[in-house]
Amino acid sequence: MIFGSVLPVACAYAALLTGPGVERGLIGPGETSRIWDRHLLNSAVVAELVPLGSRLVDVGAGAGLPGLVLAMLLPDSEVILVEPMERRTLFLTECVAKLGLLNVEVRRGRAEDLAGKLCADVVTSRAVAKLNRLAVLAAGLARPGGLVLAIKGASAAREVEEAGAVLRRLGVIGLEIVSVGAGIVIQPTTVVRFRTSSVR
């Protein structure tokens, strides 16, 4: 099992998502039956792409996917959840406290406003924005040469193509579409991975 010793924490988080998360409108009621395969495991398999001990910023953290899941699995990493909406940051703060995650900071704000104020080794996102916009947001939060992991679905290749001009202007390097979680999740997770320019 991918969660190993932190499975009880993951179960507690699943209960928060399907209980208060649904009640407060952070998770749709129709998602409760697939909270594990579509959300928790889909996020968890991304952990293998994160270098150990990274300072990680999750953009548009929402209900905490993938940020809280990665924090559980990567206790040596510092995880900063960036989220502009107050009701979501309140939920995230409650989750952090109830799950006992000491490596997580919840930061309320828009990624655009935090550009240059955070310096992440890794920037993650899931269902936040199309790649042409997301790449700009991530570049503002990552250190030079930082790693960006954008969880995407079937639209990944099309988004990469549409974002071509923006990605070239930003000077991103090593761009690739990777699939993680084969044999662990029913549908492997598609991630657009690249590094930001090494110069600012």
PDB file of C-alpha atoms in Angstrom:
ATOM      1  CA  MET A   1       0.000   0.000   0.000  1.00  0.00           C
ATOM      2  CA  ILE A   2       1.421   3.329  -1.045  1.00  0.00           C
ATOM      3  CA  PHE A   3       0.531   5.072   2.232  1.00  0.00           C
ATOM      4  CA  GLY A   4       2.314   2.513   4.418  1.00  0.00           C
ATOM      5  CA  SER A   5       2.691   3.713   8.005  1.00  0.00           C
ATOM      6  CA  VAL A   6       0.732   6.915   7.341  1.00  0.00           C
ATOM      7  CA  LEU A   7      -2.392   5.043   6.221  1.00  0.00           C
ATOM      8  CA  PRO A   8      -4.254   6.022   9.435  1.00  0.00           C
ATOM      9  CA  VAL A   9      -3.523   9.685   8.655  1.00  0.00           C
ATOM     10  CA  ALA A  10      -4.746   9.223   5.080  1.00  0.00           C
ATOM     11  CA  CYS A  11      -7.930   7.566   6.367  1.00  0.00           C
ATOM     12  CA  ALA A  12      -8.522  10.470   8.753  1.00  0.00           C
ATOM     13  CA  TYR A  13      -8.044  12.905   5.872  1.00  0.00           C
ATOM     14  CA  ALA A  14     -10.459  10.908   3.690  1.00  0.00           C
ATOM     15  CA  ALA A  15     -13.056  11.243   6.467  1.00  0.00           C
ATOM     16  CA  LEU A  16     -12.490  15.007   6.600  1.00  0.00           C
ATOM     17  CA  LEU A  17     -12.911  15.283   2.836  1.00  0.00           C
ATOM     18  CA  THR A  18     -16.084  13.208   2.669  1.00  0.00           C
ATOM     19  CA  GLY A  19     -17.566  14.823   5.788  1.00  0.00           C
ATOM     20  CA  PRO A  20     -16.774  18.515   6.371  1.00  0.00           C
ATOM     21  CA  GLY A  21     -15.223  18.803   2.903  1.00  0.00           C
ATOM     22  CA  VAL A  22     -18.536  17.919   1.249  1.00  0.00           C
ATOM     23  CA  GLU A  23     -20.607  19.914   3.742  1.00  0.00           C
ATOM     24  CA  ARG A  24     -18.573  23.063   2.988  1.00  0.00           C
ATOM     25  CA  GLY A  25     -18.606  22.559  -0.760  1.00  0.00           C
ATOM     26  CA  LEU A  26     -14.920  21.754  -1.192  1.00  0.00           C
ATOM     27  CA  ILE A  27     -15.645  18.284  -2.577  1.00  0.00           C
ATOM     28  CA  GLY A  28     -18.684  17.405  -4.663  1.00  0.00           C
ATOM     29  CA  PRO A  29     -21.042  14.835  -3.099  1.00  0.00           C
ATOM     30  CA  GLY A  30     -20.596  12.619  -6.154  1.00  0.00           C
ATOM     31  CA  GLU A  31     -16.866  12.319  -5.397  1.00  0.00           C
ATOM     32  CA  THR A  32     -17.229  10.561  -2.024  1.00  0.00           C
ATOM     33  CA  SER A  33     -17.389   7.064  -3.506  1.00  0.00           C
ATOM     34  CA  ARG A  34     -14.150   7.581  -5.404  1.00  0.00           C
ATOM     35  CA  ILE A  35     -12.218   9.674  -2.900  1.00  0.00           C
ATOM     36  CA  TRP A  36      -9.410   7.111  -2.758  1.00  0.00           C
ATOM     37  CA  ASP A  37      -8.738   6.237  -6.400  1.00  0.00           C
ATOM     38  CA  ARG A  38      -9.600   9.585  -7.988  1.00  0.00           C
ATOM     39  CA  HIS A  39      -8.168  11.896  -5.353  1.00  0.00           C
ATOM     40  CA  LEU A  40      -5.942  10.417  -2.630  1.00  0.00           C
ATOM     41  CA  LEU A  41      -4.083   7.784  -4.642  1.00  0.00           C
ATOM     42  CA  ASN A  42      -4.040  10.025  -7.715  1.00  0.00           C
ATOM     43  CA  SER A  43      -2.151  12.570  -5.609  1.00  0.00           C
ATOM     44  CA  ALA A  44      -0.022  10.094  -3.667  1.00  0.00           C
ATOM     45  CA  VAL A  45       1.717   8.582  -6.679  1.00  0.00           C
ATOM     46  CA  VAL A  46       3.192  11.999  -7.489  1.00  0.00           C
ATOM     47  CA  ALA A  47       5.403  11.729  -4.369  1.00  0.00           C
ATOM     48  CA  GLU A  48       7.916   9.624  -6.312  1.00  0.00           C
ATOM     49  CA  LEU A  49       8.647  12.651  -8.510  1.00  0.00           C
ATOM     50  CA  VAL A  50       9.508  14.940  -5.579  1.00  0.00           C
ATOM     51  CA  PRO A  51      13.180  15.029  -4.509  1.00  0.00           C
ATOM     52  CA  LEU A  52      13.673  14.260  -0.817  1.00  0.00           C
ATOM     53  CA  GLY A  53      13.804  17.227   1.527  1.00  0.00           C
ATOM     54  CA  SER A  54      12.280  19.653  -0.957  1.00  0.00           C
ATOM     55  CA  ARG A  55      10.565  22.896  -0.079  1.00  0.00           C
ATOM     56  CA  LEU A  56       7.262  22.407  -1.880  1.00  0.00           C
ATOM     57  CA  VAL A  57       4.573  24.946  -2.737  1.00  0.00           C
ATOM     58  CA  ASP A  58       1.148  23.661  -3.787  1.00  0.00           C
ATOM     59  CA  VAL A  59      -0.646  26.294  -5.874  1.00  0.00           C
ATOM     60  CA  GLY A  60      -4.412  26.601  -5.530  1.00  0.00           C
ATOM     61  CA  ALA A  61      -4.399  24.004  -2.775  1.00  0.00           C
ATOM     62  CA  GLY A  62      -8.207  23.818  -2.571  1.00  0.00           C
ATOM     63  CA  ALA A  63      -9.138  20.936  -0.285  1.00  0.00           C
ATOM     64  CA  GLY A  64      -5.477  19.888   0.027  1.00  0.00           C
ATOM     65  CA  LEU A  65      -4.939  17.756  -3.055  1.00  0.00           C
ATOM     66  CA  PRO A  66      -2.134  16.986  -3.693  1.00  0.00           C
ATOM     67  CA  GLY A  67      -0.440  19.141  -1.031  1.00  0.00           C
ATOM     68  CA  LEU A  68      -1.670  17.460   2.151  1.00  0.00           C
ATOM     69  CA  VAL A  69      -1.199  13.988   0.690  1.00  0.00           C
ATOM     70  CA  LEU A  70       2.387  14.799  -0.308  1.00  0.00           C
ATOM     71  CA  ALA A  71       3.040  16.236   3.159  1.00  0.00           C
ATOM     72  CA  MET A  72       1.973  12.925   4.715  1.00  0.00           C
ATOM     73  CA  LEU A  73       4.241  10.913   2.449  1.00  0.00           C
ATOM     74  CA  LEU A  74       7.206  13.310   2.510  1.00  0.00           C
ATOM     75  CA  PRO A  75       7.697  14.245   6.184  1.00  0.00           C
ATOM     76  CA  ASP A  76      11.171  15.652   5.475  1.00  0.00           C
ATOM     77  CA  SER A  77       9.732  18.173   3.022  1.00  0.00           C
ATOM     78  CA  GLU A  78       8.347  21.577   3.958  1.00  0.00           C
ATOM     79  CA  VAL A  79       4.947  21.985   2.286  1.00  0.00           C
ATOM     80  CA  ILE A  80       3.298  25.390   1.793  1.00  0.00           C
ATOM     81  CA  LEU A  81      -0.333  25.356   0.704  1.00  0.00           C
ATOM     82  CA  VAL A  82      -1.215  28.494  -1.261  1.00  0.00           C
ATOM     83  CA  GLU A  83      -4.941  29.165  -1.492  1.00  0.00           C
ATOM     84  CA  PRO A  84      -6.791  32.492  -1.953  1.00  0.00           C
ATOM     85  CA  MET A  85     -10.241  31.511  -0.634  1.00  0.00           C
ATOM     86  CA  GLU A  86     -10.839  31.944   3.098  1.00  0.00           C
ATOM     87  CA  ARG A  87     -13.231  29.003   3.538  1.00  0.00           C
ATOM     88  CA  ARG A  88     -10.692  26.706   1.934  1.00  0.00           C
ATOM     89  CA  THR A  89      -7.785  27.987   4.018  1.00  0.00           C
ATOM     90  CA  LEU A  90      -9.862  27.471   7.162  1.00  0.00           C
ATOM     91  CA  PHE A  91     -10.542  23.878   6.130  1.00  0.00           C
ATOM     92  CA  LEU A  92      -6.878  23.306   5.297  1.00  0.00           C
ATOM     93  CA  THR A  93      -5.768  24.742   8.651  1.00  0.00           C
ATOM     94  CA  GLU A  94      -8.199  22.445  10.479  1.00  0.00           C
ATOM     95  CA  CYS A  95      -6.948  19.447   8.494  1.00  0.00           C
ATOM     96  CA  VAL A  96      -3.309  20.248   9.297  1.00  0.00           C
ATOM     97  CA  ALA A  97      -4.129  20.440  13.010  1.00  0.00           C
ATOM     98  CA  LYS A  98      -6.309  17.321  13.128  1.00  0.00           C
ATOM     99  CA  LEU A  99      -3.871  15.250  11.081  1.00  0.00           C
ATOM    100  CA  GLY A 100      -0.859  16.417  13.111  1.00  0.00           C
ATOM    101  CA  LEU A 101       1.119  17.500  10.050  1.00  0.00           C
ATOM    102  CA  LEU A 102       4.012  19.527  11.435  1.00  0.00           C
ATOM    103  CA  ASN A 103       5.630  20.157   8.040  1.00  0.00           C
ATOM    104  CA  VAL A 104       2.747  22.165   6.541  1.00  0.00           C
ATOM    105  CA  GLU A 105       2.082  25.908   6.378  1.00  0.00           C
ATOM    106  CA  VAL A 106      -1.182  27.282   5.000  1.00  0.00           C
ATOM    107  CA  ARG A 107      -0.728  30.614   3.220  1.00  0.00           C
ATOM    108  CA  ARG A 108      -3.809  32.540   2.144  1.00  0.00           C
ATOM    109  CA  GLY A 109      -3.188  34.516  -1.020  1.00  0.00           C
ATOM    110  CA  ARG A 110      -3.101  34.474  -4.781  1.00  0.00           C
ATOM    111  CA  ALA A 111      -0.061  32.968  -6.431  1.00  0.00           C
ATOM    112  CA  GLU A 112       0.420  36.174  -8.425  1.00  0.00           C
ATOM    113  CA  ASP A 113       0.674  38.209  -5.219  1.00  0.00           C
ATOM    114  CA  LEU A 114       3.168  35.799  -3.656  1.00  0.00           C
ATOM    115  CA  ALA A 115       5.491  35.776  -6.678  1.00  0.00           C
ATOM    116  CA  GLY A 116       9.024  36.491  -5.558  1.00  0.00           C
ATOM    117  CA  LYS A 117       8.048  36.057  -1.885  1.00  0.00           C
ATOM    118  CA  LEU A 118       8.280  32.273  -1.888  1.00  0.00           C
ATOM    119  CA  CYS A 119      11.226  30.262  -3.188  1.00  0.00           C
ATOM    120  CA  ALA A 120      10.212  26.658  -3.735  1.00  0.00           C
ATOM    121  CA  ASP A 121      12.292  23.719  -4.895  1.00  0.00           C
ATOM    122  CA  VAL A 122       9.085  22.144  -6.229  1.00  0.00           C
ATOM    123  CA  VAL A 123       5.762  23.696  -7.275  1.00  0.00           C
ATOM    124  CA  THR A 124       2.759  21.389  -7.604  1.00  0.00           C
ATOM    125  CA  SER A 125      -0.768  21.967  -8.865  1.00  0.00           C
ATOM    126  CA  ARG A 126      -3.881  19.986  -9.586  1.00  0.00           C
ATOM    127  CA  ALA A 127      -6.919  21.271 -11.476  1.00  0.00           C
ATOM    128  CA  VAL A 128      -5.903  24.908 -11.012  1.00  0.00           C
ATOM    129  CA  ALA A 129      -5.404  26.498 -14.426  1.00  0.00           C
ATOM    130  CA  LYS A 130      -4.391  25.701 -17.975  1.00  0.00           C
ATOM    131  CA  LEU A 131      -0.662  25.233 -18.466  1.00  0.00           C
ATOM    132  CA  ASN A 132      -0.069  28.559 -20.232  1.00  0.00           C
ATOM    133  CA  ARG A 133      -1.269  30.403 -17.096  1.00  0.00           C
ATOM    134  CA  LEU A 134      -0.011  27.892 -14.558  1.00  0.00           C
ATOM    135  CA  ALA A 135       3.556  28.013 -15.896  1.00  0.00           C
ATOM    136  CA  VAL A 136       3.688  31.764 -15.248  1.00  0.00           C
ATOM    137  CA  LEU A 137       2.336  31.333 -11.698  1.00  0.00           C
ATOM    138  CA  ALA A 138       4.774  28.504 -10.943  1.00  0.00           C
ATOM    139  CA  ALA A 139       7.744  30.442 -12.294  1.00  0.00           C
ATOM    140  CA  GLY A 140       6.994  33.224  -9.830  1.00  0.00           C
ATOM    141  CA  LEU A 141       7.023  30.848  -6.859  1.00  0.00           C
ATOM    142  CA  ALA A 142       9.908  28.544  -7.758  1.00  0.00           C
ATOM    143  CA  ARG A 143      13.595  29.128  -7.269  1.00  0.00           C
ATOM    144  CA  PRO A 144      15.662  29.386 -10.471  1.00  0.00           C
ATOM    145  CA  GLY A 145      15.808  25.863 -11.893  1.00  0.00           C
ATOM    146  CA  GLY A 146      12.946  24.747  -9.654  1.00  0.00           C
ATOM    147  CA  LEU A 147      10.810  21.737 -10.523  1.00  0.00           C
ATOM    148  CA  VAL A 148       7.173  22.125 -11.590  1.00  0.00           C
ATOM    149  CA  LEU A 149       4.777  19.177 -11.386  1.00  0.00           C
ATOM    150  CA  ALA A 150       1.379  19.940 -12.908  1.00  0.00           C
ATOM    151  CA  ILE A 151      -1.131  17.123 -12.511  1.00  0.00           C
ATOM    152  CA  LYS A 152      -3.172  16.962 -15.697  1.00  0.00           C
ATOM    153  CA  GLY A 153      -5.551  14.560 -17.349  1.00  0.00           C
ATOM    154  CA  ALA A 154      -6.122  13.650 -20.964  1.00  0.00           C
ATOM    155  CA  SER A 155      -5.622  17.292 -21.965  1.00  0.00           C
ATOM    156  CA  ALA A 156      -1.906  17.309 -21.050  1.00  0.00           C
ATOM    157  CA  ALA A 157      -0.457  17.070 -24.560  1.00  0.00           C
ATOM    158  CA  ARG A 158      -2.858  19.660 -25.950  1.00  0.00           C
ATOM    159  CA  GLU A 159      -2.102  22.069 -23.093  1.00  0.00           C
ATOM    160  CA  VAL A 160       1.650  21.695 -23.650  1.00  0.00           C
ATOM    161  CA  GLU A 161       1.183  22.503 -27.325  1.00  0.00           C
ATOM    162  CA  GLU A 162      -1.055  25.503 -26.614  1.00  0.00           C
ATOM    163  CA  ALA A 163       1.396  26.808 -24.010  1.00  0.00           C
ATOM    164  CA  GLY A 164       4.406  26.538 -26.312  1.00  0.00           C
ATOM    165  CA  ALA A 165       4.997  30.280 -26.740  1.00  0.00           C
ATOM    166  CA  VAL A 166       4.647  30.972 -23.008  1.00  0.00           C
ATOM    167  CA  LEU A 167       6.944  28.101 -22.059  1.00  0.00           C
ATOM    168  CA  ARG A 168       9.604  29.301 -24.503  1.00  0.00           C
ATOM    169  CA  ARG A 169       9.359  32.859 -23.188  1.00  0.00           C
ATOM    170  CA  LEU A 170       9.800  31.582 -19.625  1.00  0.00           C
ATOM    171  CA  GLY A 171      12.827  29.544 -20.689  1.00  0.00           C
ATOM    172  CA  VAL A 172      11.596  26.287 -19.140  1.00  0.00           C
ATOM    173  CA  ILE A 173      13.813  23.251 -19.557  1.00  0.00           C
ATOM    174  CA  GLY A 174      13.347  19.490 -19.593  1.00  0.00           C
ATOM    175  CA  LEU A 175       9.643  19.598 -20.327  1.00  0.00           C
ATOM    176  CA  GLU A 176       8.000  16.177 -20.512  1.00  0.00           C
ATOM    177  CA  ILE A 177       4.713  14.452 -19.868  1.00  0.00           C
ATOM    178  CA  VAL A 178       5.115  11.564 -17.430  1.00  0.00           C
ATOM    179  CA  SER A 179       2.712   8.917 -16.194  1.00  0.00           C
ATOM    180  CA  VAL A 180       2.965   7.684 -12.600  1.00  0.00           C
ATOM    181  CA  GLY A 181       1.130   5.071 -10.583  1.00  0.00           C
ATOM    182  CA  ALA A 182       0.809   2.266 -13.139  1.00  0.00           C
ATOM    183  CA  GLY A 183      -0.186  -0.870 -11.214  1.00  0.00           C
ATOM    184  CA  ILE A 184      -1.153   1.219  -8.174  1.00  0.00           C
ATOM    185  CA  VAL A 185      -4.089   3.267  -9.416  1.00  0.00           C
ATOM    186  CA  ILE A 186      -6.771   2.280 -11.899  1.00  0.00           C
ATOM    187  CA  GLN A 187      -5.860   5.217 -14.125  1.00  0.00           C
ATOM    188  CA  PRO A 188      -2.237   6.379 -13.831  1.00  0.00           C
ATOM    189  CA  THR A 189      -1.703  10.051 -13.033  1.00  0.00           C
ATOM    190  CA  THR A 190      -0.508  12.258 -15.887  1.00  0.00           C
ATOM    191  CA  VAL A 191       1.966  14.955 -14.867  1.00  0.00           C
ATOM    192  CA  VAL A 192       3.498  17.727 -16.928  1.00  0.00           C
ATOM    193  CA  ARG A 193       7.019  18.086 -15.522  1.00  0.00           C
ATOM    194  CA  PHE A 194       9.572  20.782 -16.243  1.00  0.00           C
ATOM    195  CA  ARG A 195      12.150  23.026 -14.611  1.00  0.00           C
ATOM    196  CA  THR A 196      11.975  26.797 -14.512  1.00  0.00           C
ATOM    197  CA  SER A 197      14.703  28.870 -16.078  1.00  0.00           C
ATOM    198  CA  SER A 198      17.965  28.822 -14.144  1.00  0.00           C
ATOM    199  CA  VAL A 199      18.181  32.596 -14.484  1.00  0.00           C
ATOM    200  CA  ARG A 200      15.720  35.242 -13.362  1.00  0.00           C
TER     201      ARG A 200
END
